[in-house]
Amino acid sequence: RAIFTPAAKAAAGEHDENISYDRVVEIVGPKLAQQIRETSIAIYETAAAIALTKGMIIADTKFEFGLDEKGTLVLMDEVLTPDSSRYWPVEGYEQALADGSNPPSYDKQFVRDWLEAVRINGKPWDKTPPAPRLPKDVIDKTAAKYREALERLTG
């Protein structure tokens, strides 16, 4: 069963803040909080079932919601892309689980890992802008992962 792990938007450049469901209720009220949770889980479960038929597991994803001028809940921003989701191939998943490691993924983790490992003047990047320029091989490998995910999901 899917779980709902809400977060609140942070200031530009900051990481979103994980919050409890009770905090969501405090912010938006019980009715809207329930609607957001139920909608999120329904979208995820539908997408996860489709992805599974294509040999992919959606390990996690994020959805962003807002309200239109009438107060109707609206799904916003990107949805189920490798930038907002972690996709794993079914093959190799069980072995990775048994090994206690992460399965190979089709997401931006490759870029994150490179940014964690890069050294600027002998020191780790402190995560303040500007970000280090990504080398062509990192860009190419990330693009290839994204294309492979697209082909697996739509092919």
Short mmCIF file of C-alpha atoms in Angstrom, two decimals:
data_model
loop_
_atom_site.label_atom_id
_atom_site.label_comp_id
_atom_site.label_asym_id
_atom_site.label_seq_id
_atom_site.Cartn_x
_atom_site.Cartn_y
_atom_site.Cartn_z
CA ARG A 1 0.00 0.00 0.00
CA ALA A 2 1.23 3.48 -0.85
CA ILE A 3 2.05 5.90 1.94
CA PHE A 4 1.49 9.65 1.98
CA THR A 5 4.49 11.68 3.13
CA PRO A 6 3.64 15.37 2.82
CA ALA A 7 6.06 18.25 2.58
CA ALA A 8 5.65 22.02 2.63
CA LYS A 9 7.28 24.23 0.01
CA ALA A 10 10.40 25.95 1.22
CA ALA A 11 11.85 29.26 0.10
CA ALA A 12 13.51 29.27 -3.32
CA GLY A 13 16.73 27.30 -3.24
CA GLU A 14 15.86 25.50 0.00
CA HIS A 15 14.69 21.92 0.46
CA ASP A 16 10.98 21.34 1.06
CA GLU A 17 10.16 20.55 4.68
CA ASN A 18 8.69 17.14 5.53
CA ILE A 19 5.60 17.60 7.68
CA SER A 20 3.10 15.34 9.40
CA TYR A 21 -0.41 14.71 8.15
CA ASP A 22 -1.65 16.52 11.27
CA ARG A 23 0.34 19.57 10.15
CA VAL A 24 -1.30 19.37 6.71
CA VAL A 25 -4.69 19.39 8.46
CA GLU A 26 -3.63 22.48 10.43
CA ILE A 27 -2.53 24.27 7.26
CA VAL A 28 -5.38 23.42 4.86
CA GLY A 29 -8.13 21.95 7.01
CA PRO A 30 -9.32 18.36 7.37
CA LYS A 31 -11.44 18.13 4.22
CA LEU A 32 -8.77 19.44 1.84
CA ALA A 33 -6.03 17.46 3.62
CA GLN A 34 -8.01 14.26 3.09
CA GLN A 35 -8.66 15.16 -0.55
CA ILE A 36 -4.95 15.80 -1.17
CA ARG A 37 -3.96 12.52 0.49
CA GLU A 38 -6.59 10.44 -1.31
CA THR A 39 -5.84 12.05 -4.68
CA SER A 40 -2.09 11.54 -4.25
CA ILE A 41 -2.46 7.88 -3.36
CA ALA A 42 -4.95 7.25 -6.18
CA ILE A 43 -2.65 8.82 -8.79
CA TYR A 44 0.36 6.95 -7.44
CA GLU A 45 -1.38 3.57 -7.29
CA THR A 46 -2.73 3.94 -10.83
CA ALA A 47 0.67 4.98 -12.20
CA ALA A 48 2.51 2.29 -10.22
CA ALA A 49 0.23 -0.43 -11.60
CA ILE A 50 0.82 0.79 -15.16
CA ALA A 51 4.59 1.07 -14.61
CA LEU A 52 4.72 -2.45 -13.21
CA THR A 53 3.25 -3.81 -16.46
CA LYS A 54 6.24 -2.17 -18.18
CA GLY A 55 8.76 -3.73 -15.81
CA MET A 56 9.25 -0.60 -13.73
CA ILE A 57 8.70 0.16 -10.05
CA ILE A 58 7.85 3.69 -8.95
CA ALA A 59 9.73 3.72 -5.66
CA ASP A 60 8.59 7.22 -4.81
CA THR A 61 7.33 10.39 -6.40
CA LYS A 62 6.06 13.82 -5.52
CA PHE A 63 2.95 15.68 -6.51
CA GLU A 64 2.38 19.39 -6.10
CA PHE A 65 -1.10 20.77 -5.60
CA GLY A 66 -2.66 24.20 -5.51
CA LEU A 67 -6.10 25.72 -5.59
CA ASP A 68 -7.64 27.49 -8.55
CA GLU A 69 -9.62 30.71 -8.26
CA LYS A 70 -12.72 28.72 -7.25
CA GLY A 71 -10.88 26.82 -4.52
CA THR A 72 -10.76 23.58 -6.50
CA LEU A 73 -7.77 21.31 -5.91
CA VAL A 74 -5.45 21.30 -8.94
CA LEU A 75 -2.47 19.05 -9.67
CA MET A 76 0.41 21.30 -10.69
CA ASP A 77 3.97 21.17 -11.99
CA GLU A 78 5.57 18.06 -13.44
CA VAL A 79 4.07 14.68 -12.69
CA LEU A 80 5.82 11.29 -12.65
CA THR A 81 8.96 12.43 -14.48
CA PRO A 82 12.42 11.09 -13.57
CA ASP A 83 13.05 14.51 -11.99
CA SER A 84 10.15 14.07 -9.57
CA SER A 85 10.13 10.29 -9.20
CA ARG A 86 12.45 7.38 -8.52
CA TYR A 87 11.98 4.53 -11.02
CA TRP A 88 13.58 1.12 -10.54
CA PRO A 89 13.65 -1.72 -13.04
CA VAL A 90 11.88 -4.85 -11.78
CA GLU A 91 14.84 -6.99 -12.77
CA GLY A 92 17.51 -6.75 -10.11
CA TYR A 93 15.15 -5.34 -7.48
CA GLU A 94 14.93 -8.50 -5.35
CA GLN A 95 18.71 -9.00 -5.46
CA ALA A 96 19.37 -5.38 -4.46
CA LEU A 97 16.91 -5.77 -1.59
CA ALA A 98 18.65 -8.97 -0.47
CA ASP A 99 22.04 -7.24 -0.71
CA GLY A 100 20.79 -4.23 1.25
CA SER A 101 21.59 -1.91 -1.64
CA ASN A 102 19.57 0.41 -3.82
CA PRO A 103 18.47 -0.97 -7.18
CA PRO A 104 19.70 0.85 -10.28
CA SER A 105 17.46 3.84 -10.84
CA TYR A 106 16.14 6.04 -13.61
CA ASP A 107 16.18 9.41 -11.90
CA LYS A 108 18.38 12.36 -11.01
CA GLN A 109 20.27 10.45 -8.31
CA PHE A 110 23.23 10.06 -10.69
CA VAL A 111 23.55 13.87 -10.84
CA ARG A 112 23.15 14.17 -7.07
CA ASP A 113 25.86 11.56 -6.50
CA TRP A 114 28.24 13.43 -8.83
CA LEU A 115 27.52 16.72 -7.04
CA GLU A 116 28.22 15.06 -3.67
CA ALA A 117 31.54 13.69 -4.94
CA VAL A 118 32.80 16.75 -6.86
CA ARG A 119 35.59 18.83 -5.34
CA ILE A 120 36.05 22.55 -5.89
CA ASN A 121 39.50 23.77 -4.92
CA GLY A 122 39.90 20.47 -3.07
CA LYS A 123 36.71 20.89 -1.05
CA PRO A 124 33.19 19.47 -1.42
CA TRP A 125 30.67 21.79 -3.07
CA ASP A 126 28.84 23.64 -0.28
CA LYS A 127 25.56 23.65 -2.21
CA THR A 128 25.47 27.39 -2.63
CA PRO A 129 24.96 28.83 -6.12
CA PRO A 130 26.36 28.64 -8.62
CA ALA A 131 26.37 24.87 -8.91
CA PRO A 132 29.41 23.25 -10.48
CA ARG A 133 29.15 22.77 -14.23
CA LEU A 134 28.14 19.21 -15.01
CA PRO A 135 30.57 17.37 -17.27
CA LYS A 136 29.28 16.18 -20.62
CA ASP A 137 29.50 12.51 -19.60
CA VAL A 138 27.25 13.14 -16.56
CA ILE A 139 24.73 14.98 -18.75
CA ASP A 140 24.86 12.27 -21.41
CA LYS A 141 24.46 9.42 -18.91
CA THR A 142 21.55 11.18 -17.19
CA ALA A 143 19.84 11.85 -20.53
CA ALA A 144 20.33 8.20 -21.51
CA LYS A 145 18.75 7.05 -18.22
CA TYR A 146 15.77 9.35 -18.79
CA ARG A 147 15.37 8.14 -22.40
CA GLU A 148 15.53 4.51 -21.28
CA ALA A 149 12.85 5.16 -18.65
CA LEU A 150 10.66 6.81 -21.29
CA GLU A 151 11.16 3.92 -23.71
CA ARG A 152 10.40 1.32 -21.06
CA LEU A 153 7.27 3.12 -19.88
CA THR A 154 5.87 4.02 -23.30
CA GLY A 155 7.32 1.31 -25.55
#
